[in-house]
Structure formats: C-alpha cells, structure tokens
Short mmCIF file of C-alpha atoms and ligand atoms in Angstrom, two decimals:
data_model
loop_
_atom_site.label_atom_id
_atom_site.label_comp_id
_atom_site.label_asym_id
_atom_site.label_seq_id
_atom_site.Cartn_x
_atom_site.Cartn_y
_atom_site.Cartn_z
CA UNK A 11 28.04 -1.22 -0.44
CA UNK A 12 24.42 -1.21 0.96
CA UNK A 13 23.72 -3.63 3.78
CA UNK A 14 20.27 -5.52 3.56
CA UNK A 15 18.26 -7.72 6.02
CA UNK A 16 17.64 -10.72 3.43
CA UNK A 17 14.43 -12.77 4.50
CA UNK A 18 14.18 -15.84 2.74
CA UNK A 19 11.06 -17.33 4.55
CA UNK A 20 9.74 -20.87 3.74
CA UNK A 21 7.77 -22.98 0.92
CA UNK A 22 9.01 -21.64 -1.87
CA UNK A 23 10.57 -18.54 -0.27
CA UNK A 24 14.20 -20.07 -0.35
CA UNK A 25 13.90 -21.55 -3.67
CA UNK A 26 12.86 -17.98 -5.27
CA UNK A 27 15.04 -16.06 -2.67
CA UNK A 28 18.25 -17.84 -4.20
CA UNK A 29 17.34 -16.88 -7.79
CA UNK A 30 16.81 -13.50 -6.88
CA UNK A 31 20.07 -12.99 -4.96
CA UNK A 32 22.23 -14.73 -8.11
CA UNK A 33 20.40 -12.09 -10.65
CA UNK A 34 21.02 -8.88 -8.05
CA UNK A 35 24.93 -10.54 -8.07
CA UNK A 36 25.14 -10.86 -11.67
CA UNK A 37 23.94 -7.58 -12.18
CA UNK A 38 26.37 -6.29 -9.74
CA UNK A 39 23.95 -5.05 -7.36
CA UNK A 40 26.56 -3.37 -4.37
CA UNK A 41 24.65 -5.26 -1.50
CA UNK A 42 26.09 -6.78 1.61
CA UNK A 43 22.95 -9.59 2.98
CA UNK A 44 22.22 -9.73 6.58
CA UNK A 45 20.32 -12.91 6.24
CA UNK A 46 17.71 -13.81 9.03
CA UNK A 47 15.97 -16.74 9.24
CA UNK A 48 12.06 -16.24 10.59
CA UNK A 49 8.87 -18.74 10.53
CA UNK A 50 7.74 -22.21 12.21
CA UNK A 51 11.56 -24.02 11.85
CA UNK A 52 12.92 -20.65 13.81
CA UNK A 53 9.76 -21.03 16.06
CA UNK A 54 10.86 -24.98 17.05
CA UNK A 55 14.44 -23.83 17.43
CA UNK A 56 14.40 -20.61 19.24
CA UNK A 57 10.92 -20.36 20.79
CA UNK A 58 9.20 -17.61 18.66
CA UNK A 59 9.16 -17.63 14.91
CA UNK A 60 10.20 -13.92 14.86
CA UNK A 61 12.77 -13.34 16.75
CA UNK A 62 14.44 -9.97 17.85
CA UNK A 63 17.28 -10.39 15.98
CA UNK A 64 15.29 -10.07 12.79
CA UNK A 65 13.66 -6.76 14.11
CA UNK A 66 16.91 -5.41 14.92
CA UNK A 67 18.58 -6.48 12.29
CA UNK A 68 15.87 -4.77 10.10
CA UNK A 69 15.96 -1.41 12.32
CA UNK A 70 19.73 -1.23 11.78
CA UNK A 71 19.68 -1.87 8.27
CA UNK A 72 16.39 0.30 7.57
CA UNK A 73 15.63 -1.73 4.40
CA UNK A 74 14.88 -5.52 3.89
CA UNK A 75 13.54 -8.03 1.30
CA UNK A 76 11.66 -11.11 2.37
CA UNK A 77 10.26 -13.99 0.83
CA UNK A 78 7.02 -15.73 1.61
CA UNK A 79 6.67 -16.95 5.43
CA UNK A 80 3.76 -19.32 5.83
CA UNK A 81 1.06 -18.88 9.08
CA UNK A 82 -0.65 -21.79 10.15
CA UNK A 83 -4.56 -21.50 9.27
CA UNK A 84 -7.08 -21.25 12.28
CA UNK A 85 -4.70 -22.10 15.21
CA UNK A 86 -0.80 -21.55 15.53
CA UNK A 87 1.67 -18.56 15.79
CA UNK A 88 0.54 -14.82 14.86
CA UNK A 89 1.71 -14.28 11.31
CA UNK A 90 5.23 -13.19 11.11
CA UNK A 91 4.29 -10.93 8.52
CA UNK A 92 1.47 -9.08 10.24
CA UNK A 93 4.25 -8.84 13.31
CA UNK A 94 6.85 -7.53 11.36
CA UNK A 95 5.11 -4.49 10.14
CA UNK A 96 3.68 -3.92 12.94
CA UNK A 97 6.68 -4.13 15.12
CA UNK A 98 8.48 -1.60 12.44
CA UNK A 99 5.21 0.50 11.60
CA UNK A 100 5.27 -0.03 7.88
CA UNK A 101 2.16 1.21 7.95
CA UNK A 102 1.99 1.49 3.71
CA UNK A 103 1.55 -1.52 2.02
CA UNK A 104 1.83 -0.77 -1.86
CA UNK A 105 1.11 -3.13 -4.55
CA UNK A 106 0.92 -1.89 -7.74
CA UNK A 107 -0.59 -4.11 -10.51
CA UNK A 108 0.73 -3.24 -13.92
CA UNK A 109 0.08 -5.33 -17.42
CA UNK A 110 3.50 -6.89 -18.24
CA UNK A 111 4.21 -7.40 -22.06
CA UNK A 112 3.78 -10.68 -22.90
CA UNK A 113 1.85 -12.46 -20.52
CA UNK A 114 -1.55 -12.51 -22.08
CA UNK A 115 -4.37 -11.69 -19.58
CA UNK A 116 -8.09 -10.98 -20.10
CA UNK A 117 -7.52 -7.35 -20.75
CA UNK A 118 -4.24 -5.59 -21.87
CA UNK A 119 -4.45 -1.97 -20.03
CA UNK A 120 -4.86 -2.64 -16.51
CA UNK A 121 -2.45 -0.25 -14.26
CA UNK A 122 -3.86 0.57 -10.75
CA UNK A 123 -1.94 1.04 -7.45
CA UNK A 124 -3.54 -0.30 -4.51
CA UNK A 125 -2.27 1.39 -0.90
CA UNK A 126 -3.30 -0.47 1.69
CA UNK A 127 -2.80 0.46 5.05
CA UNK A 128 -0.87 -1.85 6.97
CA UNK A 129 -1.41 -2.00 10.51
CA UNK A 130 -4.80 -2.28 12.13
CA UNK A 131 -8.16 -3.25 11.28
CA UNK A 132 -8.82 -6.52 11.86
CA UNK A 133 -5.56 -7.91 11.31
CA UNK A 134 -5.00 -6.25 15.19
CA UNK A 135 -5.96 -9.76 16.44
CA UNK A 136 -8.18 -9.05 19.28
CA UNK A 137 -10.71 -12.36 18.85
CA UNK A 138 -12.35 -13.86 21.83
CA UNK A 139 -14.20 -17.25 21.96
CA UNK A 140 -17.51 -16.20 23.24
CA UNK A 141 -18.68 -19.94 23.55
CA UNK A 142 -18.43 -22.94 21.84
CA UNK A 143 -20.55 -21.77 18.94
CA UNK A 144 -19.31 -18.38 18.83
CA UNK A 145 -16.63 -15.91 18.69
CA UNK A 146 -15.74 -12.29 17.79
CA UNK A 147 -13.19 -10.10 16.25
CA UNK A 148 -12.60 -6.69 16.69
CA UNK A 149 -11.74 -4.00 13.98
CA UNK A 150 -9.60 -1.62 14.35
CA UNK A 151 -9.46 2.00 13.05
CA UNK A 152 -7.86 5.00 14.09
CA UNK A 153 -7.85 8.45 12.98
CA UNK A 154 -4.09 8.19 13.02
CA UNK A 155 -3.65 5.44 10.69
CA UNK A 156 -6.47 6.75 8.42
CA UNK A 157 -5.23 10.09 7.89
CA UNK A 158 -1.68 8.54 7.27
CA UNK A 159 -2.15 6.00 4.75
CA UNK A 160 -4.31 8.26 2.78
CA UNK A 161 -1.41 11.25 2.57
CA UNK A 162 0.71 8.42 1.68
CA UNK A 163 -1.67 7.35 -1.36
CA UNK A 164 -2.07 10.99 -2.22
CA UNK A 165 1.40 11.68 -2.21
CA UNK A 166 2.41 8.85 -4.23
CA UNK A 167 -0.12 9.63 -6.45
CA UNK A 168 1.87 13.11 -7.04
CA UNK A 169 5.07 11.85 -7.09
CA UNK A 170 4.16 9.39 -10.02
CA UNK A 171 2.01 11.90 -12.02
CA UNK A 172 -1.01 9.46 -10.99
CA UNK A 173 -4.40 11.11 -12.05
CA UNK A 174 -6.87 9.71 -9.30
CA UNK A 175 -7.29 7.84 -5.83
CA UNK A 176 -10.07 6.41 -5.10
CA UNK A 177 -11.41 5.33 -1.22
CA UNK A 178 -12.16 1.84 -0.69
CA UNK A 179 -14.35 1.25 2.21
CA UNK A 180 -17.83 -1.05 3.31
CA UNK A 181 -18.96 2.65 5.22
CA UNK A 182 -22.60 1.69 4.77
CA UNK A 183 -22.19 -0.91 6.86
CA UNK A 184 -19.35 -0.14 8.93
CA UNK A 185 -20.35 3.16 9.83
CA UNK A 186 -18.41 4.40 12.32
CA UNK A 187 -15.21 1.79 11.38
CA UNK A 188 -14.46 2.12 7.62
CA UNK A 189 -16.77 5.74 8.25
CA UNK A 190 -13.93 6.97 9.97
CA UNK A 191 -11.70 5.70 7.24
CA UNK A 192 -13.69 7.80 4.65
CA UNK A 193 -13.63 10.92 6.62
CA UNK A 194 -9.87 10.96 7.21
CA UNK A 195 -9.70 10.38 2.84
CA UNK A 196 -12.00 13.15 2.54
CA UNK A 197 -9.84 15.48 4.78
CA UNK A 198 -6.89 14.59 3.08
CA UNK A 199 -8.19 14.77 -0.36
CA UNK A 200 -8.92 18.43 0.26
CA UNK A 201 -4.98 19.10 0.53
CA UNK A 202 -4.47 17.82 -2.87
CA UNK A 203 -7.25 19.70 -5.28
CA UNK A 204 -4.47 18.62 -8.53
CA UNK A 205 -5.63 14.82 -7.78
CA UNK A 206 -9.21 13.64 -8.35
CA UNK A 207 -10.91 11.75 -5.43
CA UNK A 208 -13.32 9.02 -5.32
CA UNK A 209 -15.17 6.62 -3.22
CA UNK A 210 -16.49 3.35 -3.93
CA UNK A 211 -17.90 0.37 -2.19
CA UNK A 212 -15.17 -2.56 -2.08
CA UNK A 213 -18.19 -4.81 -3.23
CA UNK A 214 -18.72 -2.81 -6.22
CA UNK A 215 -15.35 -2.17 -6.74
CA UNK A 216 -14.61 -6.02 -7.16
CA UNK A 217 -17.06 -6.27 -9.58
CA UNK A 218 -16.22 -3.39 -11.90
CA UNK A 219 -12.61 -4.32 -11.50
CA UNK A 220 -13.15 -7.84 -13.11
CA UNK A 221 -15.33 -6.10 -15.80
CA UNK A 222 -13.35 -2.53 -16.30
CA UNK A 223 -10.13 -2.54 -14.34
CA UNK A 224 -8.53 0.02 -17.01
CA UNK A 225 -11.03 2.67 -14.79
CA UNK A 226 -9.10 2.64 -11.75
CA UNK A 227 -5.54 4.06 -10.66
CA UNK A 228 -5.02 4.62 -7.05
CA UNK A 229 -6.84 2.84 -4.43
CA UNK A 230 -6.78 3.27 -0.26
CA UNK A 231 -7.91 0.72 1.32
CA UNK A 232 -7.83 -0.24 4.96
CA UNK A 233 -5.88 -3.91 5.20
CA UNK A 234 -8.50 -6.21 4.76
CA UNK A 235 -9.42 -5.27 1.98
CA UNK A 236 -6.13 -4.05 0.48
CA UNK A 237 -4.87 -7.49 1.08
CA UNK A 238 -8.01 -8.85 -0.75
CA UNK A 239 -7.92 -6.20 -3.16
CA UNK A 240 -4.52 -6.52 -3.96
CA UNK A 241 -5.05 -10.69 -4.61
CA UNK A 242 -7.68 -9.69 -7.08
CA UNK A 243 -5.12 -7.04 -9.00
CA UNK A 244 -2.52 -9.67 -9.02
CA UNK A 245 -5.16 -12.15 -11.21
CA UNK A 246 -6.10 -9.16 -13.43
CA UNK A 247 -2.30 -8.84 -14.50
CA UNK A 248 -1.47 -12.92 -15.03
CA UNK A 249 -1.49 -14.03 -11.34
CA UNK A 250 0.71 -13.93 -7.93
CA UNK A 251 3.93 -15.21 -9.53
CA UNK A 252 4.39 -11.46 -10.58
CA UNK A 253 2.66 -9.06 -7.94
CA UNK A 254 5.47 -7.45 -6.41
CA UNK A 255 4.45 -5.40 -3.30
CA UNK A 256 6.59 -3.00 -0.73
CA UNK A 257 5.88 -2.35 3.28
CA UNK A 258 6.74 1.53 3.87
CA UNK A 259 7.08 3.07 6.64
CA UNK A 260 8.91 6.41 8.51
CA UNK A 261 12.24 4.98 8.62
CA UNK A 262 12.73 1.56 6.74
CA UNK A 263 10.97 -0.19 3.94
CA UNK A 264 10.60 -4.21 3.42
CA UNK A 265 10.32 -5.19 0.14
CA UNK A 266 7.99 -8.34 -0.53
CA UNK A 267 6.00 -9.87 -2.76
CA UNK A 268 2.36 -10.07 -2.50
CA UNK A 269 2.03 -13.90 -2.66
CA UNK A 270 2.77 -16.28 -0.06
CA UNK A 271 4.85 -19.67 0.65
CA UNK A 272 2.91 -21.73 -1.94
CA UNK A 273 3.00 -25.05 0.08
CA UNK A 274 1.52 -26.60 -2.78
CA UNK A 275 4.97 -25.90 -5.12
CA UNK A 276 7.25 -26.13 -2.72
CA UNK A 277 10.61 -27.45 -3.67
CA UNK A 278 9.52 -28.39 -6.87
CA UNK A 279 11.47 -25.97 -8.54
CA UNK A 280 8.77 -24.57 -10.16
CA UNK A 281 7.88 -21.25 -8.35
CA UNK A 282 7.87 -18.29 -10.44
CA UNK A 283 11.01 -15.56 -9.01
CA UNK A 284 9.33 -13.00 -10.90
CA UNK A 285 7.32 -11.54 -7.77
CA UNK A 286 10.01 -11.50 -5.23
CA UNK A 287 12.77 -9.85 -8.30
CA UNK A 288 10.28 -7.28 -8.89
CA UNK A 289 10.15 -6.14 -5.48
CA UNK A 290 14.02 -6.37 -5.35
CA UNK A 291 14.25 -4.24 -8.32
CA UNK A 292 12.01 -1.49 -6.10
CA UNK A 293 14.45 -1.95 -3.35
CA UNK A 294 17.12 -1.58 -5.89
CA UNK A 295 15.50 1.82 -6.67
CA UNK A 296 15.04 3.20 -3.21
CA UNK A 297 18.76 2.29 -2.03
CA UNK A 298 19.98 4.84 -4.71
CA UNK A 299 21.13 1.89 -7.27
CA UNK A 300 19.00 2.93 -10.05
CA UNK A 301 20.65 1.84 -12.82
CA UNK A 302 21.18 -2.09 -11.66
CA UNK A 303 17.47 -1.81 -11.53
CA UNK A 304 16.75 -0.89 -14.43
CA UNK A 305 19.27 -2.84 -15.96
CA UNK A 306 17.66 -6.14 -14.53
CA UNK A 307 14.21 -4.78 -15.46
CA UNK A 308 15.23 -4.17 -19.14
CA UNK A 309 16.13 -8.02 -19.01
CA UNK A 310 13.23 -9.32 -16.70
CA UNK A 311 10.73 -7.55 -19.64
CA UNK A 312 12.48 -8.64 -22.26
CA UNK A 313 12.59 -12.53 -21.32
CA UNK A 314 9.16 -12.27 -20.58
CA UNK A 315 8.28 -11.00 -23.41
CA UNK A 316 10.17 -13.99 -25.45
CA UNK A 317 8.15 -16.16 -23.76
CA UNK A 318 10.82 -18.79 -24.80
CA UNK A 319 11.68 -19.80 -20.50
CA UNK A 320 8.67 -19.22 -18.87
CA UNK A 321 7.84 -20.88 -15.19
CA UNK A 322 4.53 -22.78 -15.33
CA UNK A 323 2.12 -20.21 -13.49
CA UNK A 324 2.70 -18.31 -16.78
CA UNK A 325 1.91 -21.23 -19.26
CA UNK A 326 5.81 -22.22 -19.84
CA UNK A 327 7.53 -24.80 -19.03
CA UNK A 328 10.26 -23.85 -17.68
CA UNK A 329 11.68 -24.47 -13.94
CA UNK A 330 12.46 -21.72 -11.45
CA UNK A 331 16.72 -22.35 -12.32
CA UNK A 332 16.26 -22.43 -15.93
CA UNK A 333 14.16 -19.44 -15.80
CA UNK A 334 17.00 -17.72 -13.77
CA UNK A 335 19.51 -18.42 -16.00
CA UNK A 336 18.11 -16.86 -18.96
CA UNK A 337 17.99 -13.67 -16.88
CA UNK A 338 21.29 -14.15 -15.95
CA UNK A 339 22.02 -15.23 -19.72
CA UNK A 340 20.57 -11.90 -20.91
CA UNK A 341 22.63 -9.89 -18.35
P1 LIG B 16 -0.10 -18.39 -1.88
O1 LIG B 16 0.07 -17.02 -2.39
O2 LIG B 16 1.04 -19.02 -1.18
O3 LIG B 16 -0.54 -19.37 -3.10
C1 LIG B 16 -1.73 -19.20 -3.86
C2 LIG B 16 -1.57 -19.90 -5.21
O4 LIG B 16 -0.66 -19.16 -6.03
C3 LIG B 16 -0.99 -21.32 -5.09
O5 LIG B 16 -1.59 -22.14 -6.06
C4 LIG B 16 0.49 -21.12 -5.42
O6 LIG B 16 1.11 -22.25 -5.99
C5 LIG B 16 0.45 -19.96 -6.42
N1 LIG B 16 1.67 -19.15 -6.31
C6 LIG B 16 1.98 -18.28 -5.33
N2 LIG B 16 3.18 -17.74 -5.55
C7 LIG B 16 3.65 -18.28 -6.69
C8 LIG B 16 4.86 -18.12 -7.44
N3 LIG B 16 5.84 -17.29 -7.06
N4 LIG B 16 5.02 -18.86 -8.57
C9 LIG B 16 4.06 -19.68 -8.99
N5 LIG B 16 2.88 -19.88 -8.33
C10 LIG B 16 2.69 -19.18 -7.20
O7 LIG B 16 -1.40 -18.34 -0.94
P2 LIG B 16 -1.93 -19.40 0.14
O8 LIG B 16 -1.81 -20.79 -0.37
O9 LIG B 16 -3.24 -18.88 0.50
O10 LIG B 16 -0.98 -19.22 1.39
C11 LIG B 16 0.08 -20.10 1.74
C12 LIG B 16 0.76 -19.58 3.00
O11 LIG B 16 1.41 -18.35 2.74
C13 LIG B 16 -0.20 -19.33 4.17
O12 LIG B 16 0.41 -19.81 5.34
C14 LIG B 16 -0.30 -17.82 4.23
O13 LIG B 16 -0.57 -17.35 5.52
C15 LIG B 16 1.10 -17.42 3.77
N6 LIG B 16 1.16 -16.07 3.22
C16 LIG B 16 2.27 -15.36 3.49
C17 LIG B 16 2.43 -14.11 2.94
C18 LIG B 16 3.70 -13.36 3.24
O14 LIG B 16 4.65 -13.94 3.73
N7 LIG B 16 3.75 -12.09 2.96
C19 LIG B 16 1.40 -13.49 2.09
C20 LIG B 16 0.29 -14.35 1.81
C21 LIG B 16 0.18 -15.60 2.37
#
C-alpha cells in the first residue's frame, strides 16, 4: 500500500478528483490518500491558501496528484501551483501531447513531448509598480536551472527511444535571458551525440506547430513558454480535457493535469476526468503499479474510442458520472 498526497483543488477539481479516485479503486489501485485541501476556501480559513501541511505532507509522501487550483487574475494570492513546485523544486514540468484514437482532431499523427522547466523565469514574481502607468517584471534564468531541465529532456528523450529535442527560446531578443537558456541546451546536447538537437524560435515554432506538428518530438522550453506551449499541444490533440502533465523533481513527483479549475463548468457535472486519470495512470506507473495502469489505460482507450459516453469538450454528451461509470463498467 502506497501512500499519496491527494489534491483535489477547486472548480472542477473535486468533481474530476472523485471520478478519478472511484476508477484507481475499482481498478484496485493499492493507494492509501493523504488528502489536503489547498486554494482561496483554505486561504479564508487558515490564512494562506497553501499551507505547510500540504508541503509536508507532499515531502513525506514524495508523490502527489492534484487537481486544478484556481489563482485570482491581476490581484490576489501567488498561485498555489507556481508555490508548490517551487517550494518542492519540481523543476520538470512534462506534458506530453499524444493523438488519442478516436477523438478526431485536425491532424491524426501529432506526438511531441514538451519539458518545460518549472521554476524561474518570469513566473519568479519579482514585479514592481514603477508608477501609475507603468510596471515591470523580471525574468529569471540561471545556469543551474538551464543546464538541468535540458539533461532532464535529453534523458527522457533516451529513456523513451525519442529521436530529437529541440530548444525553444525568443534568444534574438532575449539575449542574454533565453541566450543563456540556449547555451546551457547546447552544452548538454553535446553529452548526448545518439539524440539530434535543434533550436527554434517559439514564434516560429507556434506557427509550424499549427501547420506541421507531426515534425516535432521533444521540446525544452523555459516556463513561459512551456506553459504556453504546452496549451497549444493540448488543442492539437482534441483540447485540455485530455492533456495530462507531471511536475518532477529530485525526490518527489506531482502528478497534474495541464488544465486548470474551469470556473466556467464548474459543478455542472460536465468536466472531462480524462486529464487528471491520465496523469494518475503516470503516477500509477512511477509508484511501481504498472499493471493497474495499464489496465485502466486499456479501458480509458477503449471507451474513447467507442465514442458511445463521451463528456461534452469531446463532442458527447455525456456527464462527468456517466462517463465514469462506463470506465468503471469496462473494468
Ligand atoms: P482552464 O484550463 O481552467 O479552462 C480553459 C477552457 O478549457 C475552459 O473553457 C474550460 O471549461 C475548458 N476545460 C478545462 N479543463 C476541462 C476539462 N477537464 N473538461 C472539459 N473542459 C475543460 O483555464 P482558465 O480558464 O484560463 O483558468 C481558470 C483558473 O485555473 C485560473 O485561476 C488559472 O490560474 C487556474 N489554472 C490552474 C492550473 C493548475 O492548477 N495547475 C493550471 C492552469 C490554470
């Protein structure tokens, strides 16, 4: 029995969080769930909307899933999210974006990996109001981070027999910023001759991604535009209702989907579980409990590709429970 920190955030985080946790039961997935409550209703009650018992919890446990938390827009708390993997150094945010069978999309070959890396650039939130009409940001890049996230997308791309990695920067404009970013790929893409390395522009690279994304396979990015990036791959493969995504770091992962609290759904019962199950079934994978993975992921493909009970996002009609049912009807 593997003890997880069990996140289930808020919008539609607790809706999909519940159908996720009845399909890992069903499937007899051996997990024990710390749950820990985090965002703006933990912020009224205890003071901050992350506390330290979620950290610790997290630290003890060394692996967590987490739904959606929401972050107020232009004023408000720091995002629980940005926080949490800074607080834990999951510096490796992968998203991989992979055609699923059966949900019809504009092309039908698309499998690319985005790595972003996790915890600077301007997500360090260092802004100042200069005056009333003004105000700056600063971004954030070390040599550290750089050099890190880019033997992490290397390495990954060894470990899954991955061909290329491609650099994602803005380096002819932020010279010595995203410059810095390039030269720590470059060093690190010397280490690994077996892989092919690339560069591109992330302006050009949005374009040829909507035109060609069957070109690309592994992309580091720093986080802005990783998180962008990753948005982008989640529309190329039938939207955000099925972008699973992981936060990796030394010493404990946090497994999350790449979508957020979709205020507009909220308990409606219509939020697609697909996002959040495919991250579980990752976590599944690194806890050792391979085979209640891929059992669920057998099922998960195979309902899709029905596409009898489908959730709206994916042109069905069916609601969040019904959807969840089938699963569990098919396990
Ligand atoms: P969002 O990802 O919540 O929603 C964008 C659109 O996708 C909405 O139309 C929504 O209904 C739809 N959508 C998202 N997930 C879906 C699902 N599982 N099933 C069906 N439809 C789905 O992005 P938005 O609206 O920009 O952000 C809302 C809040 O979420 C913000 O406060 C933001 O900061 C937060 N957020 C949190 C993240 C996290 O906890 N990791 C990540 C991204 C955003």
């Amino acid at each position: 029995m593997q003890t997880v920190t069990l996140i289930p955030g808020d919008g539609i985080g607790p809706e999909i969080t519940e159908a996720v946790v009845s399909i890992l039961k069903e499937a007899g997935a051996e997990i024990e769930w710390d749950i820990q409550t985090a965002g703006a209703d933990v912020a009224e009650k205890e003071g901050t909307p992350l506390p330290d018992r979620v950290i610790d919890s997290i630290k003890r446990n060394k692996v967590a899933l987490k739904a959606p938390v929401t972050t107020p827009i232009g004023k408000g708390f720091r995002s629980v999210n940005v926080q949490l993997r800074k607080s834990l150094d999951l510096y490796a945010n992968l998203r991989p974006c992979k055609n699923i069978e059966g949900i019809k999309t504009r092309f039908d070959n698309v499998d690319l990996v985005v790595v972003r890396e996790n915890t600077e650039d301007l997500y360090a939130g260092i802004e100042r109001q200069i005056d009333e009409n003004s105000a700056e940001s600063i971004k954030i890049i070390t040599r550290k981070a750089s050099l890190r996230i880019s033997e992490f997308a290397f390495d990954y791309a060894v470990k899954n027999n991955r061909k290329t990695v491609t650099a994602v920067t803005k380096a002819n404009i932020c010279k010595l910023t995203d410059g810095l970013f390039l030269n720590c790929a470059r060093e690190i893409a010397d280490k690994y001759p077996e892989i092919e390395y690339k560069e591109i522009l992330v302006d050009n690279l949005c374009m040829q991604l909507v035109q060609n994304p069957e070109k690309f396979d592994v992309l580091v990015l720093p986080n802005l535009y990783g998180d962008i990036v990753s948005d982008l791959g989640a529309g190329l493969i039938g939207g955000l209702g099925i972008a699973q995504g992981a936060n990796i770091g030394l010493e404990t992962a946090v497994f999350e989907p790449v979508h957020g609290s979709a205020p507009d759904i909220k308990g409606q019962n219509k939020a697609n579980p697909t996002a959040l199950l495919l991250s579980a079934i990752e976590m599944l994978k690194y806890i050792n409990q391979k085979n209640i993975a891929e059992k669920i992921e057998k099922v998960l493909y195979k309902v899709i590709k029905e596409g009898k009970v489908l959730t709206c996002d994916l042109k069905g009609n069916a609601s969040t429970s019904e959807f969840t049912k089938e699963i569990i009807r098919n396990l």
